[in-house]
C-alpha atoms as a PDB file:
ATOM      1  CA  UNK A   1      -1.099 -14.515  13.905  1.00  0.00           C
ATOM      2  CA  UNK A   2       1.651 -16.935  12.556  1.00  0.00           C
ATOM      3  CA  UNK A   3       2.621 -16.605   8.844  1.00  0.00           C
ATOM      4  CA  UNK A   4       3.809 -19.948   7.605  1.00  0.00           C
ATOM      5  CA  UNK A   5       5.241 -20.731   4.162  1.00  0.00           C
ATOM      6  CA  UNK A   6       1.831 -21.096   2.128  1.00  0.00           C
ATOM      7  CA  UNK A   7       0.728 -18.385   2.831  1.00  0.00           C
ATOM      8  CA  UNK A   8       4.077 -16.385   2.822  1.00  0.00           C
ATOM      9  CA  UNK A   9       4.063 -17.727  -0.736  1.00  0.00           C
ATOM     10  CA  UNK A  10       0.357 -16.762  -1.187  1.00  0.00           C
ATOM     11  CA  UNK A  11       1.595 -13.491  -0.036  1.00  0.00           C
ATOM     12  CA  UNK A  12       4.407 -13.139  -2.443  1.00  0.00           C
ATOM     13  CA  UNK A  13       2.242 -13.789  -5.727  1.00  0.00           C
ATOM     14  CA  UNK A  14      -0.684 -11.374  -4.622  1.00  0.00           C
ATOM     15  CA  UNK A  15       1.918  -8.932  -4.120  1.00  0.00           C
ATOM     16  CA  UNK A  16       4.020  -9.680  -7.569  1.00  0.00           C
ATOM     17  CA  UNK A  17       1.062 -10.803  -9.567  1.00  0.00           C
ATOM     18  CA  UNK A  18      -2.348  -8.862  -8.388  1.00  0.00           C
ATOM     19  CA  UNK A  19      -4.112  -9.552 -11.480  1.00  0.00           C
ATOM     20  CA  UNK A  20      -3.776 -13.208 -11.479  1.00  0.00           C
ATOM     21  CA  UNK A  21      -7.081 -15.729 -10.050  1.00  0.00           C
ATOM     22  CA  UNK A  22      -6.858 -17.472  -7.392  1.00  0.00           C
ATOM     23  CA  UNK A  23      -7.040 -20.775  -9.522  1.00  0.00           C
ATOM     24  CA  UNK A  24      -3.836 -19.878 -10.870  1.00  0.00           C
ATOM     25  CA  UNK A  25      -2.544 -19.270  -7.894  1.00  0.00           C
ATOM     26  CA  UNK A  26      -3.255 -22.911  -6.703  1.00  0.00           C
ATOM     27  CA  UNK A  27      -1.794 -24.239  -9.909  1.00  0.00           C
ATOM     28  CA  UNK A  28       1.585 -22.074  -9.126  1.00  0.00           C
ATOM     29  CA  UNK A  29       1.644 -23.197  -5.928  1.00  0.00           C
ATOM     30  CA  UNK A  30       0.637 -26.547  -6.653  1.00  0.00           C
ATOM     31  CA  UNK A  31      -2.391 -26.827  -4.079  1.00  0.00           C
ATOM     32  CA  UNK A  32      -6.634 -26.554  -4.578  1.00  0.00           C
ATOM     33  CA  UNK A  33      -8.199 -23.584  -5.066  1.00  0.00           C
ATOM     34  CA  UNK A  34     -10.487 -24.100  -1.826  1.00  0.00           C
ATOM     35  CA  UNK A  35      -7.008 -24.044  -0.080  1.00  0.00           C
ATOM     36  CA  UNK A  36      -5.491 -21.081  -1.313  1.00  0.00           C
ATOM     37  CA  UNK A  37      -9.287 -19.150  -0.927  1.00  0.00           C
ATOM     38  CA  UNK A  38      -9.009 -20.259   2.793  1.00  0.00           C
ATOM     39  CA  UNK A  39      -5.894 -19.182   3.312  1.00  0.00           C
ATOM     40  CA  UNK A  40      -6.349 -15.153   1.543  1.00  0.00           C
ATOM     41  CA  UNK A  41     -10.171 -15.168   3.736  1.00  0.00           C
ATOM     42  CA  UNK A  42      -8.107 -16.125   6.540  1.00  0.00           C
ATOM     43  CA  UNK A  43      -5.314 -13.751   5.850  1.00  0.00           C
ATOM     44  CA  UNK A  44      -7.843 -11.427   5.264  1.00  0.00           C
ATOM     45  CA  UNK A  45     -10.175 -12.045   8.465  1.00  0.00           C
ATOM     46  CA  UNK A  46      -6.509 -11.385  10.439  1.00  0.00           C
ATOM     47  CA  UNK A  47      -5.919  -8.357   9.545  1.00  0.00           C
ATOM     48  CA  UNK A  48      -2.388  -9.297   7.575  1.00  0.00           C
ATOM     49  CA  UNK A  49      -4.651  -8.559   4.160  1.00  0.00           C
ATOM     50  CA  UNK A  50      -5.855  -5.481   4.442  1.00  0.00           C
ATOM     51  CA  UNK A  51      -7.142  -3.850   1.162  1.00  0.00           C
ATOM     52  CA  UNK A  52      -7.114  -4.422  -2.413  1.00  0.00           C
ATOM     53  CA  UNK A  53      -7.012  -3.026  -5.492  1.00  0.00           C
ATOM     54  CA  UNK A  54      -5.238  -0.881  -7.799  1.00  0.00           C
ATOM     55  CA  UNK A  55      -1.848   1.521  -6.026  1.00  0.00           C
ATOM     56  CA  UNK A  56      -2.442   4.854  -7.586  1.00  0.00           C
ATOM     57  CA  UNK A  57      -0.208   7.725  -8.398  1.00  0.00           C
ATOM     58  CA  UNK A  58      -0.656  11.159  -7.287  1.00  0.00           C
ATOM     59  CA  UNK A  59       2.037  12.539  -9.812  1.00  0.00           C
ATOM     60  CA  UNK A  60       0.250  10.607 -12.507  1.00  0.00           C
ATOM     61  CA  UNK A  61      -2.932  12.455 -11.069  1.00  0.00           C
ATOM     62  CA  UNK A  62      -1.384  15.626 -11.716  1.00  0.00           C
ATOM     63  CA  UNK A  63       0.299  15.702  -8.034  1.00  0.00           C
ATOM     64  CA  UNK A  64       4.084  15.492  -8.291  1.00  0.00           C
ATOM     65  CA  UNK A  65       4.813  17.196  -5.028  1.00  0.00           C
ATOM     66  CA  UNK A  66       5.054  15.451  -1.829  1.00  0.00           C
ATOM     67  CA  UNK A  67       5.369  16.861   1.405  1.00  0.00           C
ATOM     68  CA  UNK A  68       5.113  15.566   5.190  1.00  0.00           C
ATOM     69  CA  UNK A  69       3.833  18.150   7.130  1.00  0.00           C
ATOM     70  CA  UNK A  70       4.178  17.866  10.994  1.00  0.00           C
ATOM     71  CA  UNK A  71       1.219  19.699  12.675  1.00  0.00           C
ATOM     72  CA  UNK A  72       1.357  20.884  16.237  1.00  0.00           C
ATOM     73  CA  UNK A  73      -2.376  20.572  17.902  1.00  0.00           C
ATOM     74  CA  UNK A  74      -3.414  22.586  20.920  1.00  0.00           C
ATOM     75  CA  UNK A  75      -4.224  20.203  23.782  1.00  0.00           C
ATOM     76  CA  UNK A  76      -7.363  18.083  23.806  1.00  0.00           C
ATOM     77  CA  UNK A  77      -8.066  18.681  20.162  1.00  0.00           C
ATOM     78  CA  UNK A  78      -6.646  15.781  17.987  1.00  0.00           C
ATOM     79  CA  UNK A  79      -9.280  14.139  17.396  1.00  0.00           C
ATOM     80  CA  UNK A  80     -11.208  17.644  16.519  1.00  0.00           C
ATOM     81  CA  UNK A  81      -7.765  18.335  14.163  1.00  0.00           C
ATOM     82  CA  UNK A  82      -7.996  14.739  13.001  1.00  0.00           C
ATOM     83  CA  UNK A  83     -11.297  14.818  11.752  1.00  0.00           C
ATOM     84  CA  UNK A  84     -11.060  17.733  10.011  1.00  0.00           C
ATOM     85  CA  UNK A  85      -7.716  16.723   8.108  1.00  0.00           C
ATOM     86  CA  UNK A  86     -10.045  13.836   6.195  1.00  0.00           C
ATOM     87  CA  UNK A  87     -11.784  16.496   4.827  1.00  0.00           C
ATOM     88  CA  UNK A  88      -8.478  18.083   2.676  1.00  0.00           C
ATOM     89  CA  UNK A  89      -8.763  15.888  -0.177  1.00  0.00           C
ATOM     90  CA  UNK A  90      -4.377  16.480  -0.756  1.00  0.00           C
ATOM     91  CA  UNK A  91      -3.960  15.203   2.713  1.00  0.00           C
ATOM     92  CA  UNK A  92      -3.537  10.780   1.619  1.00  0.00           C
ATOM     93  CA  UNK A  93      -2.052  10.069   5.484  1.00  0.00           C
ATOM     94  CA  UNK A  94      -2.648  11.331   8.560  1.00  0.00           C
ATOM     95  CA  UNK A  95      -0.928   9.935  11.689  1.00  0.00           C
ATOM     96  CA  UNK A  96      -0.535  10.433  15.162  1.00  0.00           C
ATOM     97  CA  UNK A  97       2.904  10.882  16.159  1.00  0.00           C
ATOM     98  CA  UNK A  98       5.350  11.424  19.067  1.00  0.00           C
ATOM     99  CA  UNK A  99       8.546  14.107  19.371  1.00  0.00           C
ATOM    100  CA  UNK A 100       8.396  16.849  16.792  1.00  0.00           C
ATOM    101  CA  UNK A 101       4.688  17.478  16.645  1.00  0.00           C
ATOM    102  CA  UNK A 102       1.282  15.771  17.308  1.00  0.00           C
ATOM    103  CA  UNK A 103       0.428  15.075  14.054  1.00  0.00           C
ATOM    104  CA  UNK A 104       2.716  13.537  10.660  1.00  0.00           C
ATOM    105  CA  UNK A 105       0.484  14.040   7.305  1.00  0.00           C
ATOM    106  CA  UNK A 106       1.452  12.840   3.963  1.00  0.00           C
ATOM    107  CA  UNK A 107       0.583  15.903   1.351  1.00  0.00           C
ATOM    108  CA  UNK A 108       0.377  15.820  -2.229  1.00  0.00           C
ATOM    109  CA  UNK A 109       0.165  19.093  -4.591  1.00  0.00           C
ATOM    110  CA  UNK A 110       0.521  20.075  -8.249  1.00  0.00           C
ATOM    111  CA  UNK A 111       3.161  22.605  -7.317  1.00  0.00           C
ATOM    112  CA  UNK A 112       4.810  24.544  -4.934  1.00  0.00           C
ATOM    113  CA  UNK A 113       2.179  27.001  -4.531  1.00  0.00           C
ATOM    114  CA  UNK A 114      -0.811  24.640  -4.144  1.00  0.00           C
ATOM    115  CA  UNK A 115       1.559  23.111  -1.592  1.00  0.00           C
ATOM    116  CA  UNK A 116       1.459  26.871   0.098  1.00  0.00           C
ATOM    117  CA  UNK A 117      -2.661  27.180  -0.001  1.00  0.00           C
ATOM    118  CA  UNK A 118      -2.835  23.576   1.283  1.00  0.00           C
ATOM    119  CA  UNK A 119      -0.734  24.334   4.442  1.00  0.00           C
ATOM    120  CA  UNK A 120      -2.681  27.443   5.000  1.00  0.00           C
ATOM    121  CA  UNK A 121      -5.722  25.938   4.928  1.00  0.00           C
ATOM    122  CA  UNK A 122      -4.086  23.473   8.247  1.00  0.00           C
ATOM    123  CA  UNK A 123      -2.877  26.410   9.619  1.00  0.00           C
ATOM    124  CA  UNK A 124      -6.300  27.714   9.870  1.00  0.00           C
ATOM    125  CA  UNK A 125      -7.688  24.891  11.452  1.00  0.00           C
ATOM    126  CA  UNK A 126      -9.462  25.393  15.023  1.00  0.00           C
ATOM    127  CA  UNK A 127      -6.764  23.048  17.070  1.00  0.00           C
ATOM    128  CA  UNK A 128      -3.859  23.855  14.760  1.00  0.00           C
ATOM    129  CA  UNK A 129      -1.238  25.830  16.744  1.00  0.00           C
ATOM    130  CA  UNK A 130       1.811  25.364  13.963  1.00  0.00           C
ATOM    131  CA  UNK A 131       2.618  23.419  11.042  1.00  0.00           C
ATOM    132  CA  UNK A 132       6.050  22.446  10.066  1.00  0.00           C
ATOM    133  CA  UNK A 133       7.213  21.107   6.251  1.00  0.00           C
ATOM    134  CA  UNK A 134       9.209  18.786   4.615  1.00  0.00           C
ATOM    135  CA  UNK A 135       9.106  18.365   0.986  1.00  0.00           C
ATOM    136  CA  UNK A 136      10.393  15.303  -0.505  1.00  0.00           C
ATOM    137  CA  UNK A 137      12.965  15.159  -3.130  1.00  0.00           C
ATOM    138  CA  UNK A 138      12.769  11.789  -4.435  1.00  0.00           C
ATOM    139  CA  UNK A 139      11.782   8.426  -3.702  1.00  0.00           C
ATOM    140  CA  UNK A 140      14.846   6.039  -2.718  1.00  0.00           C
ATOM    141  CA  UNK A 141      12.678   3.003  -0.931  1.00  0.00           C
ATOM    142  CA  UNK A 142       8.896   2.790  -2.772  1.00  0.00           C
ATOM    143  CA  UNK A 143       6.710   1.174  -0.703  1.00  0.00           C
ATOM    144  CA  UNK A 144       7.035  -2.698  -0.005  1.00  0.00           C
ATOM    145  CA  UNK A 145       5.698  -4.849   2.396  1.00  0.00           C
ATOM    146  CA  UNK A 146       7.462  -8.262   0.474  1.00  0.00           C
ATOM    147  CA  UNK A 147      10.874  -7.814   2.156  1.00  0.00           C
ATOM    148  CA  UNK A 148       8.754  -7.635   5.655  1.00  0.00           C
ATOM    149  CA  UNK A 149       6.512 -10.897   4.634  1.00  0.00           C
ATOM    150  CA  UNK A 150       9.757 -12.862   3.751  1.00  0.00           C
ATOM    151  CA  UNK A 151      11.661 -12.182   7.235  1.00  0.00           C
ATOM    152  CA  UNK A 152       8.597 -12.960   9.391  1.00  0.00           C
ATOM    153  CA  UNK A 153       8.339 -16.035   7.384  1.00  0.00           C
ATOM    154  CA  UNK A 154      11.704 -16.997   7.759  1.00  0.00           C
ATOM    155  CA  UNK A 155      11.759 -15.906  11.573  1.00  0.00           C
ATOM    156  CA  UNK A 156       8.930 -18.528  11.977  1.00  0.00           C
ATOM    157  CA  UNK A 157      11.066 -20.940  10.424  1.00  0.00           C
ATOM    158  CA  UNK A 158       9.290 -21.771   7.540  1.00  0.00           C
ATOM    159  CA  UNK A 159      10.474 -19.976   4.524  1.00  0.00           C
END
């Protein structure tokens, strides 16, 4: 789907200013309402908007430990492993993954030794032939998508 400078600048302001309506939206962008509602259905409808609502922190939530944990899977039981990572409520990613394991998950703890129980409880998943873990240190790019939504924009010539 082609991005074009509305809604690149649609984009922008529901990523700087969440909170905001969509009638001020239109008056920022100086266009109707009915416009800019088209455009964030359509946005939606494609796939380019895919959730909303509030970003939450796990440290915040009493999780300040983040690991990615690479889990090995025996073969023909991903989707077995898969299913059964939803359930651990400290897992908030899961992905399929090529090269150093099967499986890249995004874990959050309240310390080091929660960290421990949680990979112990993957290790003793049917499917789950070896876990390996990385614990971040700190943060040095948060996630953005706004960098992303400004190239493609300006790659289609319009921003």
């Amino acid at each position: 789907m082609a991005v074009d400078e509305l809604d690149t600048r649609i984009l922008r302001l529901l990523i700087e200013q969440p909170r905001t309506s969509v009638r001020e939206y239109a008056r920022i962008l100086g266009v109707a309402r009915g416009t800019v509602q088209a455009r964030i259905d359509r946005l939606e409808r494609d796939g380019v908007i895919t959730a909303t609502g509030p970003v939450l922190s796990p440290a915040a939530l009493g999780h300040p430990v983040l690991a990615f944990v690479h889990v090995e899977v025996t073969q023909g039981h991903l989707d077995e492993v898969g299913d059964a990572l939803a359930a651990v409520p400290e897992i908030v990613e899961a992905f399929s993954i090529t090269g150093g394991g099967d499986l890249l998950t995004r874990v959050v703890a309240r310390d080091a030794g929660h960290l421990e129980d949680v990979i112990q409880r993957l290790i003793q998943l049917p499917g789950v032939v070896r876990t390996r873990t990385e614990i971040a240190l700190r943060e040095r790019v948060a996630h953005r998508l706004l960098p992303l939504v400004e190239a493609v924009g300006r790659r289609s010539g319009t921003v």
